[in-house]
Coordinates of N, CA, C and O and ligand atoms in Angstrom, one line a residue:
M1 N -14.3 -8.3 -17.0 CA -13.0 -8.4 -16.2 C -13.2 -7.7 -14.9 O -13.6 -6.6 -14.8
K2 N -12.8 -8.4 -13.8 CA -12.9 -7.8 -12.5 C -11.6 -7.3 -12.0 O -10.6 -8.0 -12.0
T3 N -11.6 -6.1 -11.4 CA -10.4 -5.5 -10.9 C -10.5 -5.1 -9.5 O -11.5 -4.6 -9.0
L4 N -9.4 -5.3 -8.8 CA -9.3 -4.9 -7.4 C -8.2 -3.8 -7.3 O -7.1 -3.9 -7.8
V5 N -8.6 -2.7 -6.7 CA -7.6 -1.6 -6.3 C -7.3 -1.8 -4.9 O -8.1 -1.6 -4.0
A6 N -6.0 -2.3 -4.6 CA -5.6 -2.4 -3.3 C -4.6 -1.3 -3.0 O -3.7 -1.0 -3.9
Y7 N -4.7 -0.6 -2.0 CA -3.9 0.6 -1.8 C -3.4 0.7 -0.3 O -4.1 0.3 0.6
F8 N -2.3 1.3 -0.2 CA -1.8 1.8 1.2 C -1.6 3.3 1.1 O -1.1 3.8 0.1
S9 N -2.0 3.9 2.1 CA -1.9 5.4 2.2 C -1.7 5.9 3.6 O -2.5 5.5 4.5
W10 N -0.7 6.6 3.9 CA -0.5 7.2 5.2 C -1.1 8.6 5.4 O -1.8 8.9 6.3
S11 N -0.7 9.4 4.4 CA -1.2 10.8 4.5 C -2.3 11.2 3.5 O -2.6 12.4 3.4
G12 N -2.8 10.2 2.8 CA -4.0 10.4 2.0 C -3.9 10.6 0.5 O -4.8 10.6 -0.2
N13 N -2.6 10.8 0.0 CA -2.4 11.1 -1.4 C -2.8 9.9 -2.2 O -3.6 10.0 -3.2
T14 N -2.3 8.7 -1.9 CA -2.6 7.5 -2.6 C -4.1 7.2 -2.5 O -4.7 6.7 -3.5
E15 N -4.6 7.4 -1.4 CA -6.1 7.1 -1.2 C -6.9 7.9 -2.2 O -7.9 7.4 -2.7
K16 N -6.6 9.2 -2.3 CA -7.3 10.0 -3.3 C -7.3 9.4 -4.7 O -8.3 9.3 -5.4
I17 N -6.1 9.0 -5.1 CA -5.9 8.4 -6.4 C -6.7 7.1 -6.5 O -7.5 6.9 -7.5
A18 N -6.6 6.3 -5.5 CA -7.3 5.0 -5.5 C -8.8 5.2 -5.6 O -9.5 4.5 -6.4
K19 N -9.3 6.2 -4.9 CA -10.8 6.5 -5.0 C -11.2 7.0 -6.3 O -12.3 6.7 -6.8
R20 N -10.3 7.8 -7.0 CA -10.7 8.2 -8.3 C -10.7 7.1 -9.3 O -11.6 7.0 -10.1
I21 N -9.8 6.2 -9.2 CA -9.8 5.0 -10.1 C -11.0 4.2 -9.9 O -11.7 3.8 -10.8
V22 N -11.4 4.0 -8.6 CA -12.6 3.2 -8.3 C -13.8 3.9 -8.9 O -14.7 3.2 -9.5
A23 N -13.9 5.2 -8.7 CA -15.1 5.9 -9.2 C -15.2 5.8 -10.7 O -16.3 5.8 -11.2
K24 N -14.1 5.8 -11.4 CA -14.1 5.8 -12.9 C -14.3 4.3 -13.4 O -14.8 4.2 -14.5
T25 N -13.8 3.4 -12.7 CA -13.8 2.0 -13.2 C -14.8 1.1 -12.6 O -15.1 0.0 -13.2
G26 N -15.3 1.4 -11.4 CA -16.2 0.5 -10.7 C -15.5 -0.7 -10.1 O -16.1 -1.7 -9.7
A27 N -14.2 -0.6 -10.0 CA -13.4 -1.7 -9.4 C -13.7 -1.8 -7.9 O -14.2 -0.8 -7.3
D28 N -13.4 -2.9 -7.3 CA -13.5 -3.1 -5.9 C -12.3 -2.4 -5.3 O -11.2 -2.3 -5.9
M29 N -12.4 -2.1 -4.0 CA -11.3 -1.4 -3.3 C -10.9 -2.1 -2.0 O -11.8 -2.6 -1.3
F30 N -9.6 -2.2 -1.7 CA -9.2 -2.7 -0.4 C -8.1 -1.9 0.1 O -7.1 -1.6 -0.6
R31 N -8.3 -1.4 1.4 CA -7.2 -0.6 2.0 C -6.3 -1.5 2.8 O -6.7 -2.2 3.7
I32 N -5.0 -1.4 2.4 CA -4.0 -2.2 3.2 C -3.6 -1.3 4.3 O -2.9 -0.2 4.1
E33 N -3.9 -1.7 5.5 CA -3.7 -0.8 6.7 C -3.0 -1.6 7.8 O -3.4 -2.8 8.0
R34 N -1.9 -1.1 8.3 CA -1.2 -1.8 9.4 C -2.1 -2.0 10.6 O -2.8 -1.0 11.0
K35 N -2.1 -3.2 11.2 CA -3.0 -3.4 12.4 C -2.7 -2.4 13.5 O -3.6 -1.8 14.0
V36 N -1.4 -2.2 13.8 CA -1.0 -1.2 14.8 C -0.7 0.0 13.9 O 0.2 0.0 13.2
P37 N -1.6 1.1 14.0 CA -1.4 2.2 13.1 C 0.0 2.9 13.3 O 0.5 2.9 14.4
Y38 N 0.5 3.4 12.2 CA 1.7 4.2 12.3 C 1.4 5.5 13.0 O 0.3 6.0 12.9
S39 N 2.4 6.1 13.6 CA 2.2 7.3 14.3 C 1.8 8.4 13.3 O 2.2 8.4 12.1
E40 N 1.0 9.3 13.7 CA 0.6 10.5 12.9 C 1.7 11.5 12.7 O 1.7 12.4 11.9
D41 N 2.7 11.4 13.6 CA 3.9 12.3 13.5 C 4.9 11.8 12.5 O 5.3 10.6 12.5
Y42 N 5.2 12.7 11.5 CA 6.0 12.3 10.4 C 7.4 11.7 10.8 O 7.8 10.6 10.4
N43 N 8.0 12.4 11.8 CA 9.3 12.0 12.2 C 9.3 10.6 12.8 O 10.2 9.7 12.6
T44 N 8.3 10.4 13.7 CA 8.2 9.1 14.4 C 7.9 8.0 13.3 O 8.5 6.9 13.3
C45 N 7.0 8.3 12.4 CA 6.6 7.3 11.4 C 7.8 7.0 10.5 O 8.1 5.8 10.3
A46 N 8.4 8.0 10.0 CA 9.4 7.9 9.0 C 10.7 7.3 9.6 O 11.3 6.4 9.1
Y47 N 11.2 8.0 10.6 CA 12.6 7.7 11.1 C 12.6 6.7 12.2 O 13.7 6.1 12.5
R48 N 11.5 6.3 12.7 CA 11.5 5.2 13.7 C 10.8 4.0 13.2 O 11.4 3.0 12.9
E49 N 9.4 4.1 13.0 CA 8.6 2.9 12.7 C 8.9 2.4 11.3 O 9.3 1.2 11.2
A50 N 8.8 3.2 10.3 CA 9.0 2.7 8.9 C 10.5 2.2 8.7 O 10.7 1.2 8.1
K51 N 11.4 3.0 9.2 CA 12.8 2.7 9.0 C 13.2 1.4 9.6 O 13.8 0.5 9.0
E52 N 12.7 1.2 10.8 CA 13.0 -0.1 11.6 C 12.4 -1.3 10.8 O 13.1 -2.3 10.7
E53 N 11.2 -1.1 10.3 CA 10.6 -2.2 9.6 C 11.4 -2.6 8.3 O 11.5 -3.8 8.0
I54 N 11.8 -1.6 7.6 CA 12.6 -1.8 6.4 C 14.0 -2.4 6.8 O 14.4 -3.5 6.2
E55 N 14.6 -1.9 7.8 CA 15.9 -2.4 8.2 C 15.8 -3.9 8.6 O 16.7 -4.7 8.3
K56 N 14.8 -4.2 9.4 CA 14.6 -5.5 9.9 C 13.8 -6.5 9.1 O 13.5 -7.6 9.5
K57 N 13.4 -5.9 7.9 CA 12.5 -6.7 7.0 C 11.3 -7.3 7.7 O 10.9 -8.4 7.5
I58 N 10.6 -6.4 8.5 CA 9.4 -6.8 9.2 C 8.2 -6.9 8.2 O 8.2 -6.0 7.3
R59 N 7.3 -7.8 8.4 CA 6.1 -7.8 7.6 C 4.9 -7.6 8.6 O 4.4 -8.6 9.2
P60 N 4.6 -6.3 8.9 CA 3.6 -6.1 9.9 C 2.2 -6.6 9.5 O 1.8 -6.7 8.4
E61 N 1.4 -6.9 10.6 CA 0.1 -7.5 10.4 C -0.8 -6.4 9.7 O -0.7 -5.3 10.0
I62 N -1.8 -6.9 9.0 CA -2.8 -6.0 8.3 C -4.0 -6.1 9.1 O -4.5 -7.1 9.6
K63 N -4.7 -4.9 9.2 CA -5.8 -4.7 10.1 C -7.0 -5.5 9.8 O -7.6 -6.1 10.7
T64 N -7.4 -5.6 8.5 CA -8.7 -6.2 8.2 C -8.4 -7.5 7.4 O -7.3 -7.7 6.8
P65 N -9.4 -8.5 7.4 CA -9.2 -9.7 6.7 C -8.9 -9.4 5.2 O -9.4 -8.5 4.6
L66 N -8.0 -10.2 4.6 CA -7.6 -9.9 3.2 C -8.7 -10.4 2.2 O -9.4 -11.3 2.5
P67 N -8.7 -9.7 1.1 CA -9.8 -10.0 0.1 C -9.4 -11.3 -0.6 O -8.2 -11.7 -0.6
D68 N -10.4 -12.0 -1.2 CA -10.2 -13.2 -1.9 C -9.8 -12.8 -3.3 O -10.7 -12.4 -4.2
V69 N -8.6 -12.8 -3.6 CA -8.1 -12.3 -4.9 C -8.4 -13.2 -6.1 O -8.2 -12.9 -7.2
E70 N -8.8 -14.4 -5.8 CA -9.2 -15.4 -6.8 C -10.3 -14.8 -7.7 O -10.5 -15.1 -8.9
K71 N -11.1 -13.9 -7.1 CA -12.2 -13.3 -7.9 C -11.8 -12.3 -8.9 O -12.6 -11.8 -9.7
Y72 N -10.5 -11.9 -8.9 CA -10.1 -10.8 -9.7 C -9.1 -11.2 -10.8 O -8.3 -12.1 -10.6
D73 N -9.3 -10.6 -12.0 CA -8.3 -10.8 -13.1 C -7.2 -9.9 -13.0 O -6.0 -10.2 -13.3
S74 N -7.5 -8.6 -12.5 CA -6.4 -7.6 -12.5 C -6.4 -7.0 -11.1 O -7.4 -6.9 -10.4
L75 N -5.2 -6.5 -10.8 CA -5.0 -5.9 -9.5 C -4.2 -4.6 -9.7 O -3.1 -4.6 -10.2
I76 N -4.8 -3.5 -9.2 CA -4.0 -2.2 -9.2 C -3.5 -2.0 -7.8 O -4.3 -1.9 -6.9
L77 N -2.2 -2.0 -7.7 CA -1.6 -1.9 -6.4 C -1.0 -0.5 -6.2 O -0.1 -0.1 -6.9
A78 N -1.6 0.3 -5.3 CA -1.2 1.7 -5.2 C -0.6 1.9 -3.8 O -1.2 1.6 -2.8
F79 N 0.6 2.6 -3.8 CA 1.2 2.8 -2.5 C 2.3 3.9 -2.7 O 2.8 4.2 -3.8
P80 N 2.6 4.6 -1.6 CA 3.6 5.6 -1.7 C 5.0 5.0 -1.6 O 5.1 3.8 -1.1
I81 N 6.0 5.7 -2.1 CA 7.4 5.2 -1.9 C 7.8 5.6 -0.5 O 7.7 6.7 0.0
W82 N 8.3 4.6 0.3 CA 8.8 4.8 1.6 C 10.2 4.3 1.6 O 10.4 3.1 1.4
W83 N 11.1 5.1 1.9 CA 12.5 4.8 1.9 C 12.9 3.9 0.7 O 13.5 2.8 0.8
Y84 N 12.6 4.5 -0.4 CA 13.0 3.9 -1.7 C 12.3 2.5 -2.1 O 12.7 1.9 -3.0
T85 N 11.4 2.2 -1.2 CA 10.7 0.9 -1.5 C 9.2 1.1 -1.2 O 8.8 2.3 -1.1
S86 N 8.5 0.0 -1.0 CA 7.1 0.2 -0.6 C 6.9 0.1 0.9 O 7.8 -0.6 1.5
P87 N 5.9 0.6 1.5 CA 5.6 0.4 2.9 C 5.5 -1.1 3.1 O 5.0 -1.9 2.3
L88 N 6.0 -1.6 4.3 CA 6.1 -3.0 4.5 C 4.7 -3.7 4.6 O 4.6 -4.9 4.2
P89 N 3.7 -3.0 5.0 CA 2.4 -3.7 4.9 C 2.0 -4.2 3.5 O 1.3 -5.1 3.3
V90 N 2.5 -3.5 2.5 CA 2.3 -3.9 1.1 C 3.0 -5.2 0.8 O 2.5 -6.1 0.1
W91 N 4.2 -5.3 1.3 CA 4.9 -6.6 1.2 C 4.1 -7.7 1.8 O 4.0 -8.8 1.3
R92 N 3.7 -7.4 3.0 CA 2.9 -8.4 3.8 C 1.7 -8.8 2.9 O 1.4 -10.0 2.8
F93 N 1.0 -7.9 2.3 CA -0.2 -8.2 1.5 C 0.2 -9.1 0.3 O -0.4 -10.1 0.1
L94 N 1.3 -8.7 -0.4 CA 1.7 -9.5 -1.5 C 2.1 -10.9 -1.1 O 1.9 -11.9 -1.8
E95 N 2.8 -11.0 0.0 CA 3.4 -12.3 0.4 C 2.3 -13.2 1.1 O 2.6 -14.3 1.5
S96 N 1.1 -12.6 1.3 CA 0.1 -13.4 2.0 C -0.6 -14.4 1.1 O -1.4 -15.2 1.5
Y97 N -0.4 -14.2 -0.2 CA -1.0 -15.1 -1.2 C 0.0 -16.1 -1.8 O 1.1 -15.6 -2.2
P98 N -0.3 -17.3 -1.9 CA 0.7 -18.3 -2.3 C 1.0 -18.2 -3.8 O 2.1 -18.5 -4.2
D99 N 0.1 -17.7 -4.6 CA 0.3 -17.7 -6.0 C -0.4 -16.6 -6.7 O -1.6 -16.4 -6.7
W100 N 0.4 -15.8 -7.4 CA -0.2 -14.7 -8.2 C -0.3 -15.0 -9.7 O -0.6 -14.1 -10.5
K101 N 0.0 -16.2 -10.0 CA 0.0 -16.6 -11.4 C -1.3 -16.2 -12.2 O -2.4 -16.4 -11.6
G102 N -1.1 -15.7 -13.3 CA -2.3 -15.4 -14.2 C -2.9 -14.0 -13.9 O -3.8 -13.6 -14.6
K103 N -2.5 -13.3 -12.9 CA -3.1 -12.0 -12.5 C -2.3 -10.9 -13.3 O -1.1 -11.0 -13.4
R104 N -3.1 -9.9 -13.7 CA -2.4 -8.8 -14.3 C -2.2 -7.7 -13.2 O -3.2 -7.4 -12.5
F105 N -1.0 -7.2 -13.1 CA -0.7 -6.3 -12.1 C -0.4 -4.9 -12.7 O 0.3 -4.8 -13.7
I106 N -0.9 -3.9 -12.0 CA -0.5 -2.5 -12.4 C 0.0 -1.9 -11.1 O -0.8 -1.8 -10.1
F107 N 1.2 -1.4 -11.1 CA 1.8 -0.8 -9.9 C 1.7 0.7 -10.0 O 2.2 1.3 -11.0
L108 N 1.2 1.3 -9.0 CA 1.0 2.8 -9.0 C 1.7 3.3 -7.8 O 1.3 3.1 -6.7
R109 N 2.8 4.0 -8.0 CA 3.6 4.5 -6.9 C 3.5 6.0 -6.8 O 3.8 6.7 -7.7
T110 N 3.0 6.5 -5.6 CA 2.9 7.9 -5.5 C 4.1 8.5 -4.8 O 4.4 8.1 -3.7
L111 N 4.8 9.4 -5.5 CA 6.0 9.9 -5.0 C 5.8 11.3 -4.4 O 6.3 11.6 -3.3
I112 N 5.1 12.1 -5.0 CA 5.0 13.5 -4.6 C 3.5 14.0 -4.6 O 2.7 13.5 -5.3
Q113 N 3.3 14.9 -3.7 CA 1.9 15.5 -3.6 C 1.4 16.1 -4.9 O 0.2 16.0 -5.2
M114 N 2.3 16.7 -5.7 CA 1.9 17.4 -6.9 C 1.0 16.5 -7.8 O 0.0 17.0 -8.4
I115 N 1.3 15.2 -7.9 CA 0.5 14.3 -8.8 C -1.0 14.4 -8.5 O -1.8 14.5 -9.4
I116 N -1.3 14.4 -7.3 CA -2.8 14.3 -7.0 C -3.4 15.7 -6.7 O -4.6 15.8 -6.9
T117 N -2.7 16.7 -6.4 CA -3.3 18.0 -6.2 C -3.6 18.8 -7.5 O -4.3 19.7 -7.5
T118 N -2.9 18.3 -8.6 CA -3.2 19.0 -9.8 C -4.3 18.4 -10.6 O -4.7 17.3 -10.4
Ligands
LIG201 C1 7.9 7.0 6.0 C2 8.0 7.7 4.7 C3 9.1 7.5 3.9 C4 9.2 8.2 2.6 N1 10.2 7.9 1.8 C5 10.2 8.4 0.5 C6 11.2 8.1 -0.5 O1 12.1 7.3 -0.2 N2 11.2 8.7 -1.7 C7 10.2 9.6 -2.0 O2 10.2 10.1 -3.1 N3 9.2 9.9 -1.1 C8 9.2 9.4 0.1 N4 8.2 9.7 1.0 C9 7.2 10.6 0.6 C10 5.9 9.9 0.1 O3 6.1 8.9 -0.8 C11 4.9 10.9 -0.4 O4 4.6 11.9 0.5 C12 3.5 10.2 -0.8 O5 2.8 11.1 -1.6 C13 2.7 9.9 0.4 O6 1.6 9.1 0.0 P1 0.3 8.9 1.0 O7 -0.3 10.3 1.3 O8 -0.6 8.1 0.2 O9 0.8 8.3 2.3 C14 8.1 9.1 2.3 C15 7.1 9.4 3.2 C16 7.0 8.7 4.4 C17 5.9 9.0 5.3

């Protein structure tokens, strides 16, 4: 069974978890990254960029070509909660594929730093 770990991470928490899963399972990994990077400043990222995308339902472009998901039986999708939902590049990723039928999904949402630092 082939698994893909697709993850989005802004400040690194989800990335650490994704890398641990990959190290333990040997799954492939794909980073969902916005083509135009979010600001490194929390307030700009949270209160301007991310908020605007959510309010306007924007689907921002992803930086790298998307993986061929046909090769995988399972997909672990890891992302932080942003404004009570997922970052919009994750929506873009999910909506880029016409059909997810037959795939097994595991959603991993990182809420707080505690999870990964312990
Ligand atoms: C733009 C933005 C919005 C966020 N919104 C929420 C939220 O609605 N609820 C929550 O519990 N945490 C929220 N957080 C906190 C993140 O979910 C948390 O810090 C997470 O561990 C970050 O993961 P990352 O390091 O992989 O980016 C938000 C963080 C950012 C940057």
